Coordinates of C-alpha atoms and ligand atoms in Angstrom, one line a residue:
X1 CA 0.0 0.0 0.0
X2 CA 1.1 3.6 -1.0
X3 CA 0.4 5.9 2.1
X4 CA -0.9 9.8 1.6
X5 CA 2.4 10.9 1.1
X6 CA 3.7 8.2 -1.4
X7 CA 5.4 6.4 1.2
X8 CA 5.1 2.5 0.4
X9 CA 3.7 0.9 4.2
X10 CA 4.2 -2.8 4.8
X11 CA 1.8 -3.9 7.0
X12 CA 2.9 -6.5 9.3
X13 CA 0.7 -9.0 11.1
X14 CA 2.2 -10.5 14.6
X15 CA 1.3 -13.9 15.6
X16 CA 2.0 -14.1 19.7
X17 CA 2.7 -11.0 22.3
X18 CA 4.7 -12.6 24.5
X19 CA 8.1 -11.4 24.8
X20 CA 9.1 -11.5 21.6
X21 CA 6.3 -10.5 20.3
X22 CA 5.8 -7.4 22.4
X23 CA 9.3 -6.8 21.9
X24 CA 9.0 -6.0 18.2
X25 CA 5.9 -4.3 18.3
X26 CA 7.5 -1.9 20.4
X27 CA 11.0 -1.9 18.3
X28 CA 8.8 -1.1 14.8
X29 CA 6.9 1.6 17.1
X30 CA 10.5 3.2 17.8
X31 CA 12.3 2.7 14.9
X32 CA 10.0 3.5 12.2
X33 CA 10.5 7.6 11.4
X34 CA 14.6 6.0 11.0
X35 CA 13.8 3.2 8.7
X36 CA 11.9 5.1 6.6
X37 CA 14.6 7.7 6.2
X38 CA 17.1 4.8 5.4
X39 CA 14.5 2.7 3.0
X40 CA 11.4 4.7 1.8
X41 CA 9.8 1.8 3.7
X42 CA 6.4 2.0 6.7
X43 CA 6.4 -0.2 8.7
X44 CA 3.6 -0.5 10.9
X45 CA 2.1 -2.8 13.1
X46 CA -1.8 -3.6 11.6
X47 CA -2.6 -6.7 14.0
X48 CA -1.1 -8.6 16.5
X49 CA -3.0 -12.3 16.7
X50 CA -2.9 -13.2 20.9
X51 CA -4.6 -15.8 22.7
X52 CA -6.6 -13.6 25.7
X53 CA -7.4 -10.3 24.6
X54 CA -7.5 -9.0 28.1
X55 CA -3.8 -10.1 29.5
X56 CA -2.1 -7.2 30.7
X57 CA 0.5 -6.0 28.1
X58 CA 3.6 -3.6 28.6
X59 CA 3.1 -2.4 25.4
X60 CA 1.6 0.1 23.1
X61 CA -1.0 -0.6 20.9
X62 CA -3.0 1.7 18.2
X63 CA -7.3 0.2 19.0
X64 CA -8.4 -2.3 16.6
X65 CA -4.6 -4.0 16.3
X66 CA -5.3 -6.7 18.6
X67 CA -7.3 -9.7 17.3
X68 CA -7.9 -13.4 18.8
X69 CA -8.1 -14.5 15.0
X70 CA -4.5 -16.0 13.5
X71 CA -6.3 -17.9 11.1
X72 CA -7.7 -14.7 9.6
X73 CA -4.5 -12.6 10.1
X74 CA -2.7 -15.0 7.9
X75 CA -5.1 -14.7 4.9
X76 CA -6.1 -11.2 5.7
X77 CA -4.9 -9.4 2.0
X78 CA -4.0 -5.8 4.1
X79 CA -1.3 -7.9 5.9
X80 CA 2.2 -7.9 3.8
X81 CA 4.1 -9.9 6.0
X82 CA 4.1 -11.9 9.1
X83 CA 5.8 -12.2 12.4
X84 CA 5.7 -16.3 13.9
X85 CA 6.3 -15.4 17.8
X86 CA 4.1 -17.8 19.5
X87 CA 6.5 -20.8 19.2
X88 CA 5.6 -24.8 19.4
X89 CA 4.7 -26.6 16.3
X90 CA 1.4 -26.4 15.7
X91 CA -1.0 -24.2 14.8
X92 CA 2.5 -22.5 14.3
X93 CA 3.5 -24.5 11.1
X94 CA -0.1 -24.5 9.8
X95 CA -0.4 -20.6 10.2
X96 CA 3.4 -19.9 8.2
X97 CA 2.4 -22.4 5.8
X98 CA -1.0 -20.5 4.9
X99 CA 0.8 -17.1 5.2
X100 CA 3.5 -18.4 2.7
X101 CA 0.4 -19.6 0.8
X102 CA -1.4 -16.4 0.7
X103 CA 1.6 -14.7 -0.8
X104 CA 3.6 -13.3 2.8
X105 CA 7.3 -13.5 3.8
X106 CA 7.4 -14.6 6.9
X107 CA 9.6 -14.4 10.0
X108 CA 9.9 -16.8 12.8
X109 CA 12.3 -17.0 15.8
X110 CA 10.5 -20.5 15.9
X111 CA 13.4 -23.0 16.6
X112 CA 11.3 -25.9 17.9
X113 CA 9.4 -25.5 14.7
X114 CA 12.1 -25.0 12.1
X115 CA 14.0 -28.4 13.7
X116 CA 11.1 -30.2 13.1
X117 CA 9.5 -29.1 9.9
X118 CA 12.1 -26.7 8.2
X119 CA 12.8 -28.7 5.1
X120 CA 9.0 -28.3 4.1
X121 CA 8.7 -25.1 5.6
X122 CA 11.5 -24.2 3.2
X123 CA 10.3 -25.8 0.2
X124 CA 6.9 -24.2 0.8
X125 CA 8.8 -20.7 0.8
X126 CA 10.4 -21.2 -2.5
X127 CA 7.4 -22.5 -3.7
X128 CA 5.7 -19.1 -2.8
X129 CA 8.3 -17.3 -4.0
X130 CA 8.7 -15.9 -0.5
X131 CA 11.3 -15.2 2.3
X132 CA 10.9 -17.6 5.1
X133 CA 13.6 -15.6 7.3
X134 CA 14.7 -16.7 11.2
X135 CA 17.8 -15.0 12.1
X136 CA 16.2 -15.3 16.2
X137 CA 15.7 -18.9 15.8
X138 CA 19.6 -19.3 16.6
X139 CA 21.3 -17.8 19.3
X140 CA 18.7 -15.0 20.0
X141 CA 20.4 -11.4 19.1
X142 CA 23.2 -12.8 17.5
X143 CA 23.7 -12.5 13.5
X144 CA 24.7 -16.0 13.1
X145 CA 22.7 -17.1 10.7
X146 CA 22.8 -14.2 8.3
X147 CA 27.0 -15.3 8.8
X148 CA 26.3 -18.8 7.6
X149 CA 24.0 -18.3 4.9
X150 CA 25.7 -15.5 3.5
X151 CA 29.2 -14.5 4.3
X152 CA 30.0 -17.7 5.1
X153 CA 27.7 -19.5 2.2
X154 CA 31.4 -20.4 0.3
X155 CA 33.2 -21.2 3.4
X156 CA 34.3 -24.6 3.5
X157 CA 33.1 -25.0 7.4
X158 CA 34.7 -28.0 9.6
X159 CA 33.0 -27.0 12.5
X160 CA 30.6 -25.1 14.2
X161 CA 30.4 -24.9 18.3
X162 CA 28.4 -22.5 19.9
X163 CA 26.6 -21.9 23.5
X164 CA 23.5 -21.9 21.9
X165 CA 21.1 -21.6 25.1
X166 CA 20.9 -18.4 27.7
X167 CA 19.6 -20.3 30.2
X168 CA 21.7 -23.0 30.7
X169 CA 24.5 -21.2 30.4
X170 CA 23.2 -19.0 33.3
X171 CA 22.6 -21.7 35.3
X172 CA 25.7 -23.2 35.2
X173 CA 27.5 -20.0 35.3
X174 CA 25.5 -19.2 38.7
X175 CA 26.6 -23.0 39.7
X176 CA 30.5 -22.4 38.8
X177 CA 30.8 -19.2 41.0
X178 CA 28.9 -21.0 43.8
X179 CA 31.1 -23.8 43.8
X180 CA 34.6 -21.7 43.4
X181 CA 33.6 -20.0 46.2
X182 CA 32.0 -16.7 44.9
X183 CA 27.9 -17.0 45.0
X184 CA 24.7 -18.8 45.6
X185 CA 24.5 -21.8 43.6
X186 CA 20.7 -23.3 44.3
X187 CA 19.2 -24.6 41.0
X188 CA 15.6 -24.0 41.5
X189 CA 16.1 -20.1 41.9
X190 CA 18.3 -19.6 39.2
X191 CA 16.1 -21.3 37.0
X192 CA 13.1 -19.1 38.2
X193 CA 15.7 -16.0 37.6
X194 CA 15.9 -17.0 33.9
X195 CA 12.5 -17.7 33.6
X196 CA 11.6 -14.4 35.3
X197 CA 14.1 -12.6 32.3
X198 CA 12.1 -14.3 29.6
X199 CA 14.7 -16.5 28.9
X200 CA 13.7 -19.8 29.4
X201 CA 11.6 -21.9 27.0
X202 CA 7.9 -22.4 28.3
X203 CA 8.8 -25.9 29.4
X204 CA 12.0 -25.3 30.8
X205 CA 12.9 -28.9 30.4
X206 CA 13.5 -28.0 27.0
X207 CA 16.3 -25.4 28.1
X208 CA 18.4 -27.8 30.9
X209 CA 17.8 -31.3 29.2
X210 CA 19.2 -29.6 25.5
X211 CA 16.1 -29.9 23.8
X212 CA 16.4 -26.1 22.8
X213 CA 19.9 -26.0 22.1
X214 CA 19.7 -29.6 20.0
X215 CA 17.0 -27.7 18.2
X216 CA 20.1 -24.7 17.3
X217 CA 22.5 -27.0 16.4
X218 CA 20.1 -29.0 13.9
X219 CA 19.6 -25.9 12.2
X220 CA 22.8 -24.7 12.0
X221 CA 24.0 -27.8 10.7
X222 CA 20.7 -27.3 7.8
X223 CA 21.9 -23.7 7.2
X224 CA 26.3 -24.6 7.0
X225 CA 26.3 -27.7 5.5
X226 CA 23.3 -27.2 3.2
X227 CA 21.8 -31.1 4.6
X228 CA 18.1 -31.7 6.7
X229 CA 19.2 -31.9 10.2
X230 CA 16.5 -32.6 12.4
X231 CA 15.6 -32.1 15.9
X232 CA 15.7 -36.0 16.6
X233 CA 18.9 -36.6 14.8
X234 CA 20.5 -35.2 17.5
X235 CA 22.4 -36.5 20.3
X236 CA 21.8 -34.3 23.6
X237 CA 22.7 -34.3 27.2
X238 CA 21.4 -31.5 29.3
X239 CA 23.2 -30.4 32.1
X240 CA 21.0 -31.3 35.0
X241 CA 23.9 -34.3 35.9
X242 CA 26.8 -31.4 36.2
X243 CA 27.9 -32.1 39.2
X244 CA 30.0 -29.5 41.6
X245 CA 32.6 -31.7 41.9
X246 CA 32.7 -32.4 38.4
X247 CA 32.8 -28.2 38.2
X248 CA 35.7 -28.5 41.1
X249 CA 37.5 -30.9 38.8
X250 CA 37.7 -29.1 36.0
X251 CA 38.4 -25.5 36.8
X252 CA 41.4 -27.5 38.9
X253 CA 42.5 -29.0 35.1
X254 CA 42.6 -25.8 33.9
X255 CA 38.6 -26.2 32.2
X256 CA 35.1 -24.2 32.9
X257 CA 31.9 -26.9 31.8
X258 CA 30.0 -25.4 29.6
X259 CA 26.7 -26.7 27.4
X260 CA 28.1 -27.2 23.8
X261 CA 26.0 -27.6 20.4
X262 CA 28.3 -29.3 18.7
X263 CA 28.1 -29.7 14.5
X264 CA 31.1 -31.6 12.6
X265 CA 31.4 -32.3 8.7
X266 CA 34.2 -34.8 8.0
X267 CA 35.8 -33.6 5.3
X268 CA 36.1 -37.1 3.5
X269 CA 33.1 -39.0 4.4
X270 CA 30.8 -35.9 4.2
X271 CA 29.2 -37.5 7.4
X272 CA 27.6 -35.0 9.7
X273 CA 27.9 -34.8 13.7
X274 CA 25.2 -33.6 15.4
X275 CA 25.2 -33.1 19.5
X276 CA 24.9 -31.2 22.7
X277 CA 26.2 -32.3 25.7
X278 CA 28.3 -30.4 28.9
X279 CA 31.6 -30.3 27.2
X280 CA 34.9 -29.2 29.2
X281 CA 36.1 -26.0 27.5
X282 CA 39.9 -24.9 28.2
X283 CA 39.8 -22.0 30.0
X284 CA 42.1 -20.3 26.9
X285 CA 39.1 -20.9 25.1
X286 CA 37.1 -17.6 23.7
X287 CA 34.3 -20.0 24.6
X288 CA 35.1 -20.1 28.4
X289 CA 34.6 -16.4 28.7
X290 CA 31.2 -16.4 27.8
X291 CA 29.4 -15.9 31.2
X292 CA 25.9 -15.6 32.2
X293 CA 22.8 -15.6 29.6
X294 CA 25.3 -14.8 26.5
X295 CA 25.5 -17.0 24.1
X296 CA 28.2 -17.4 21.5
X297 CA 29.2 -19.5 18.4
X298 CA 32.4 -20.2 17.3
X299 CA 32.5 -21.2 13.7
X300 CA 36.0 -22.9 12.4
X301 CA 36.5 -23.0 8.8
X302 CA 38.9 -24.2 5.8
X303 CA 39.6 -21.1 4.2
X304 CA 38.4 -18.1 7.5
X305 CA 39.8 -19.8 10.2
X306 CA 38.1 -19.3 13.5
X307 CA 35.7 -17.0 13.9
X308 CA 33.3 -16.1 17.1
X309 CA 30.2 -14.3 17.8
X310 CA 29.1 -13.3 20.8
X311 CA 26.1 -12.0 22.2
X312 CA 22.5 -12.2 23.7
X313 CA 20.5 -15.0 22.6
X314 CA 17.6 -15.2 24.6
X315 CA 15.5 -12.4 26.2
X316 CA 12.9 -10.1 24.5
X317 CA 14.6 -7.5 23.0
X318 CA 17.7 -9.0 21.8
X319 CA 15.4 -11.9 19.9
X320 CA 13.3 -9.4 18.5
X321 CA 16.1 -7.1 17.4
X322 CA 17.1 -10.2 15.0
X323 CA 13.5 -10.7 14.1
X324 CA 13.3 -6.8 12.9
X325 CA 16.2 -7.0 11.0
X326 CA 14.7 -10.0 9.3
X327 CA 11.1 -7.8 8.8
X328 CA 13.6 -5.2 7.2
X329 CA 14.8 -7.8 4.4
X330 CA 11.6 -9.4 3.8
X331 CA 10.2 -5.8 3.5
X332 CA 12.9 -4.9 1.4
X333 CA 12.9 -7.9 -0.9
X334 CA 8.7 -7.8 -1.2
X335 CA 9.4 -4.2 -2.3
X336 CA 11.7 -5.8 -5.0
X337 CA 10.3 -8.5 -6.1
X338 CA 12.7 -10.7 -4.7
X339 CA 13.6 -13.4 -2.2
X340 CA 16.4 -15.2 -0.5
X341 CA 16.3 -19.3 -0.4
X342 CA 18.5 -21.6 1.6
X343 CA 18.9 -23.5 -1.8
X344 CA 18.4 -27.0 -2.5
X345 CA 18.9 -29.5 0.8
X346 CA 20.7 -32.5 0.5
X347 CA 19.9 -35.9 3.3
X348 CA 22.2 -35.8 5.8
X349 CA 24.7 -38.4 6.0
X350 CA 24.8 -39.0 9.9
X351 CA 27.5 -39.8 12.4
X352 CA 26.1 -42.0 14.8
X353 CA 27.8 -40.8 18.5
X354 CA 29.2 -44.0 19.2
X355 CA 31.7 -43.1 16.1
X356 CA 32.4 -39.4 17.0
X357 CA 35.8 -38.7 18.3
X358 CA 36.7 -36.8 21.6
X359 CA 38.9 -36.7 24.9
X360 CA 37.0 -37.2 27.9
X361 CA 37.3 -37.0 31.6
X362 CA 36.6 -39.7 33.9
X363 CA 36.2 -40.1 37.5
X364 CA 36.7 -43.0 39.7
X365 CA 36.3 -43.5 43.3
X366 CA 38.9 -46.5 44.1
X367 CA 40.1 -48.6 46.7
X368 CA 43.5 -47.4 47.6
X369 CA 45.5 -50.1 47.2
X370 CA 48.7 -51.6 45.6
X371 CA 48.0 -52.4 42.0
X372 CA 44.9 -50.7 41.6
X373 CA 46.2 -47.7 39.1
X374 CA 47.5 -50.5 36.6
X375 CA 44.1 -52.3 36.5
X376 CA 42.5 -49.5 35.9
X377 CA 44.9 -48.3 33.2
X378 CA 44.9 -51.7 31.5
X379 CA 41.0 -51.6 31.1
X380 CA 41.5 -48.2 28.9
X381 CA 44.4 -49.8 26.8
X382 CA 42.6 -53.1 25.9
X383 CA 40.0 -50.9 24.2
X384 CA 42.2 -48.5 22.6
X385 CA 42.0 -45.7 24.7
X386 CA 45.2 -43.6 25.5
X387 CA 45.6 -41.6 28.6
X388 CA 46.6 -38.1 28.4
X389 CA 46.5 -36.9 32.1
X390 CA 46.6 -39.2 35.7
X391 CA 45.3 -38.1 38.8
X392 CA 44.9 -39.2 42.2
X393 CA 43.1 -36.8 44.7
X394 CA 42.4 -37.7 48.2
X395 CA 43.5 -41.4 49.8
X396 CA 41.9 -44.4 51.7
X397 CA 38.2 -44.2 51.5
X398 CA 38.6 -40.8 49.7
X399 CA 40.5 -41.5 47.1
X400 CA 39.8 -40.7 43.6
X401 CA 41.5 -41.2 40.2
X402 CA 40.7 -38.6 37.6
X403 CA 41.9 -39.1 33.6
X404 CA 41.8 -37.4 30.7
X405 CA 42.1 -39.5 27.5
X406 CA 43.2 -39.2 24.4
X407 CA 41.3 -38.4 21.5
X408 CA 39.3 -41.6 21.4
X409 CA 35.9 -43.0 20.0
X410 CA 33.0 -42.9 21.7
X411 CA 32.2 -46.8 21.3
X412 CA 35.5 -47.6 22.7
X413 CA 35.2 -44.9 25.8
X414 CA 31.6 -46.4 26.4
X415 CA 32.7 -50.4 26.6
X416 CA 35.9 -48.8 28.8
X417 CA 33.5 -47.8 31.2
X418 CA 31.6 -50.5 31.3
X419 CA 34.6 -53.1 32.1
X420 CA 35.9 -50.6 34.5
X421 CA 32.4 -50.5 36.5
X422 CA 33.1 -54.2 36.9
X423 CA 36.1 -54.0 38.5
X424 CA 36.1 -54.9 42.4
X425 CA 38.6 -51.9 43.1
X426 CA 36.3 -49.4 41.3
X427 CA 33.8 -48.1 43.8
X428 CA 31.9 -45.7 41.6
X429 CA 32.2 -44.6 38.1
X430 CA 31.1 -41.0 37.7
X431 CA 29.8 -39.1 34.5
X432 CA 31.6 -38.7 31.2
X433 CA 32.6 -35.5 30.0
X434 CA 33.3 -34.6 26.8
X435 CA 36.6 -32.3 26.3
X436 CA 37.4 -30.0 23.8
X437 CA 40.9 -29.0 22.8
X438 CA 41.9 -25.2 22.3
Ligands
LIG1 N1 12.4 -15.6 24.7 C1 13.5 -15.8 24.1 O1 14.6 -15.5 24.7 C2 13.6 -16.4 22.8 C3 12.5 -17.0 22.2 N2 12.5 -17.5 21.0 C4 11.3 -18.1 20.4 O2 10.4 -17.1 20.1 C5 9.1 -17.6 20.2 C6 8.3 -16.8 21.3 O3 8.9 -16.9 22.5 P1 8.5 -16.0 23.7 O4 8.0 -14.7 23.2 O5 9.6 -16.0 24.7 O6 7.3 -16.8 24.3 P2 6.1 -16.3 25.2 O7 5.5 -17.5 25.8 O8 6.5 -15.2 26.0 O9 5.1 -15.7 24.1 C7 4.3 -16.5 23.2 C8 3.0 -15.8 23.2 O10 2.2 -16.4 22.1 C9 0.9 -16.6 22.6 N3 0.2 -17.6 21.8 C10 0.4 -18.9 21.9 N4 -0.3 -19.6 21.0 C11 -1.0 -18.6 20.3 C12 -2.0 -18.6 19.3 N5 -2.4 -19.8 18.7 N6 -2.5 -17.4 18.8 C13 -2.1 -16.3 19.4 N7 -1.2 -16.2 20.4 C14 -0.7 -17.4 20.8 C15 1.0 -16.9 24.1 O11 -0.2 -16.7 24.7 C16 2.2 -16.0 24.5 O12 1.7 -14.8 24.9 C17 9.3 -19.1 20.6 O13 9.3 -19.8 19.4 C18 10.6 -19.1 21.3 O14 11.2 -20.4 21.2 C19 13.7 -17.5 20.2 C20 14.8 -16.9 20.7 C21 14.8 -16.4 22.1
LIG2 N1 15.2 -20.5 26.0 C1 16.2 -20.0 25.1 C2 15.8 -18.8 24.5 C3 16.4 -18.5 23.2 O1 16.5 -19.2 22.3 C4 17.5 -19.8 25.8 O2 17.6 -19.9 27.0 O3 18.5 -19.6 25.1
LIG3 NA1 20.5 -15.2 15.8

């Protein structure tokens, strides 16, 4: 629509106030005088689709822009584009589908969604001729996906590890300093914390057991290596087994624990690694800095090296800044006739985990005893797997071996473990962690 002035106005229709949604309504309300002096472009918010018209809302709305009626919002031929921010899969995928339909770009920060159902999601954009855009999906406020599919679209990318979930990483952050000796470490009210910030899922399970951040990393392994990752082809741990004496361990070895998504191309087989699990970063590591809700990717390629981004990924405003920048393209692009396409999508060739390679740590409560070291050390060598570092801490009933392996398979660390929790001198067998070099 051209305005009174000959001003073109996109009309955008938001599914979900929530905090993202409320977010951007109130980031197109600010930011519209400046966009229009940089593109010639209106933006304006014409509805916003919520479920109960009457929740109290921190944010400002023109009468007439709320509705309870998606459905119609999607079809409505006044809307240009839409905003996805209610999340879960359905009626989500059944309202971007109809949109797409119907002619609109849309924009999602939908992870859950886009791990599930991106390929056809995708297909169904190109077949519209659309933009399906989701910069927020991944990592919140972070241009990370823009990087891959763009900038990085030649890169011949190796790997691709990111902190890919705020409140985990707040949570264990919170948990380090408690156990070091700097703060109060109790679970329950952290968790409330980040759920009190708007940065927990709605099921929060989906944050601490690494269904979120599996989610991530199955779309960042779609958008760098071009294959259809999905959510269930990922291997994830969540971090509710961490341990503070797995935490005391580590920052004594010279490593913070933080939750890793995890993707890995080998360059040969073309197979694909997908994962999430509490991985021990050295403390060198530009990862190990990366405190509190922020969230950062580091991307390791062929040809660019390493490469890092850091920011917010979860709360309101940082989400819906990406999500605004994404309206901007998809405005700009409708205005040209245009639109951007992740390409054609190839099946992913998958690793399974018991062939993916890593050191690990290992703890063992042991009886103190004569002999006991070399029994335990022979179980890792008759499958294969070197030891890189040897510790005992404490004696008698207290006493504790700690290793680091090698690089070794995951198959061959697994049936280590299992001999070695058959051993009479082996009182207890704690977790696994993965470790990652620097
Ligand atoms: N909050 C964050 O930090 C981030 C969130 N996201 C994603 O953004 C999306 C939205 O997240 P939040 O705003 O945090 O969630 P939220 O729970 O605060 O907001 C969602 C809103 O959508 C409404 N809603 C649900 N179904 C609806 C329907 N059928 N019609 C109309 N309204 C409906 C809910 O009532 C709620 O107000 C999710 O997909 C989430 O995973 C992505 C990155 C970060
Ligand atoms: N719950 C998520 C929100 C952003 O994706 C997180 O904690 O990172
Ligand atoms: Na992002």
């Amino acid at each position: 629509m051209i305005d009174d002035n000959g001003v073109q106005v996109i009309r955008i229709g938001v599914l979900g106030c929530g905090n993202v949604g409320a977010a951007l309504v109130d980031l197109v309300r600010t930011q519209a005088d400046t966009v229009e002096q940089r593109t010639g472009l209106r933006l304006e918010i014409a509805q916003v689709a919520v479920r109960n018209m009457s929740a109290q809302r921190d944010v400002d709305l023109a009468d007439g822009v709320l509705t309870r009626d998606a459905q119609s919002l999607v079809t409505d031929p006044n809307i240009d584009l839409v905003v996805e921010a209610i999340g879960g899969i359905e009626p989500a995928r059944g309202y971007i589908l109809d949109a797409l339909k119907h002619g609109k770009p849309v924009v999602t920060a939908n992870k859950e969604l886009l791990a599930n159902c991106g390929a056809e999601l995708y297909a169904a954009a190109d077949a519209a001729e659309r933009d399906l855009l989701f910069e927020a999906a991944v990592a919140g406020g972070i241009p990370i996906v823009r990087a891959l599919r763009e900038s990085l679209h030649g890169e011949p990318i190796t790997r691709v590890m990111g902190i890919i979930n705020g409140t985990t990483n707040f949570i264990l952050t919170k948990m380090t300093d408690a156990v070091l000796g700097g703060g109060d470490g109790d679970y329950a009210a952290t968790l409330a914390e980040a759920q009190a910030l708007g940065y927990a899922e709605r099921d929060p399970t989906a944050d601490v057991e690494g269904y979120d951040a599996g989610a991530k990393a199955a779309i960042i392994a779609t958008v760098a290596f071009g294959a259809k990752v999905v959510a269930g082809d990922v291997y994830h741990e969540g971090i509710s087994r961490v341990s503070g004496s797995e935490i005391s361990i580590a920052d004594r070895l010279g490593y913070c624990i933080k939750l890793l998504g995890i993707v890995e191309r080998d360059a040969e087989s073309h197979e694909v690694s997908v994962r999430v699990h509490p991985t021990m970063v050295p403390k060198e590591h530009p990862l190990a800095s990366v405190r509190d809700s922020f969230n950062a990717v580091f991307v390791e390629g062929d040809f660019a090296d390493s490469l890092m981004f850091f920011g917010r990924g979860a709360g309101g405003a940082p989400t819906a800044s990406a999500v605004f920048g994404d309206v901007l393209d998809a405005a700009i692009n409708l205005r040209r006739e245009t639109h951007g396409s992740l390409g054609v999508l190839h099946e992913a060739k998958l690793r399974p985990i018991d062939e993916t390679e890593a050191e690990y740590l290992l703890g063992l409560d042991v009886v103190d005893e004569p002999g006991v070291l070399h029994a335990v050390t022979g179980v890792f060598a008759s499958h294969g797997v070197s030891i890189r570092v040897a510790e005992q801490e404490g004696n008698g009933p207290e006493a504790r071996l700690v290793f680091i392996t090698h690089s070794a398979r995951e198959a061959d660390v697994q049936a280590t473990v299992r001999e070695l929790r058959g051993l009479d001198v082996v009182r207890n067998v704690g977790g696994l962690l993965r470790v990652i070099g620097d």
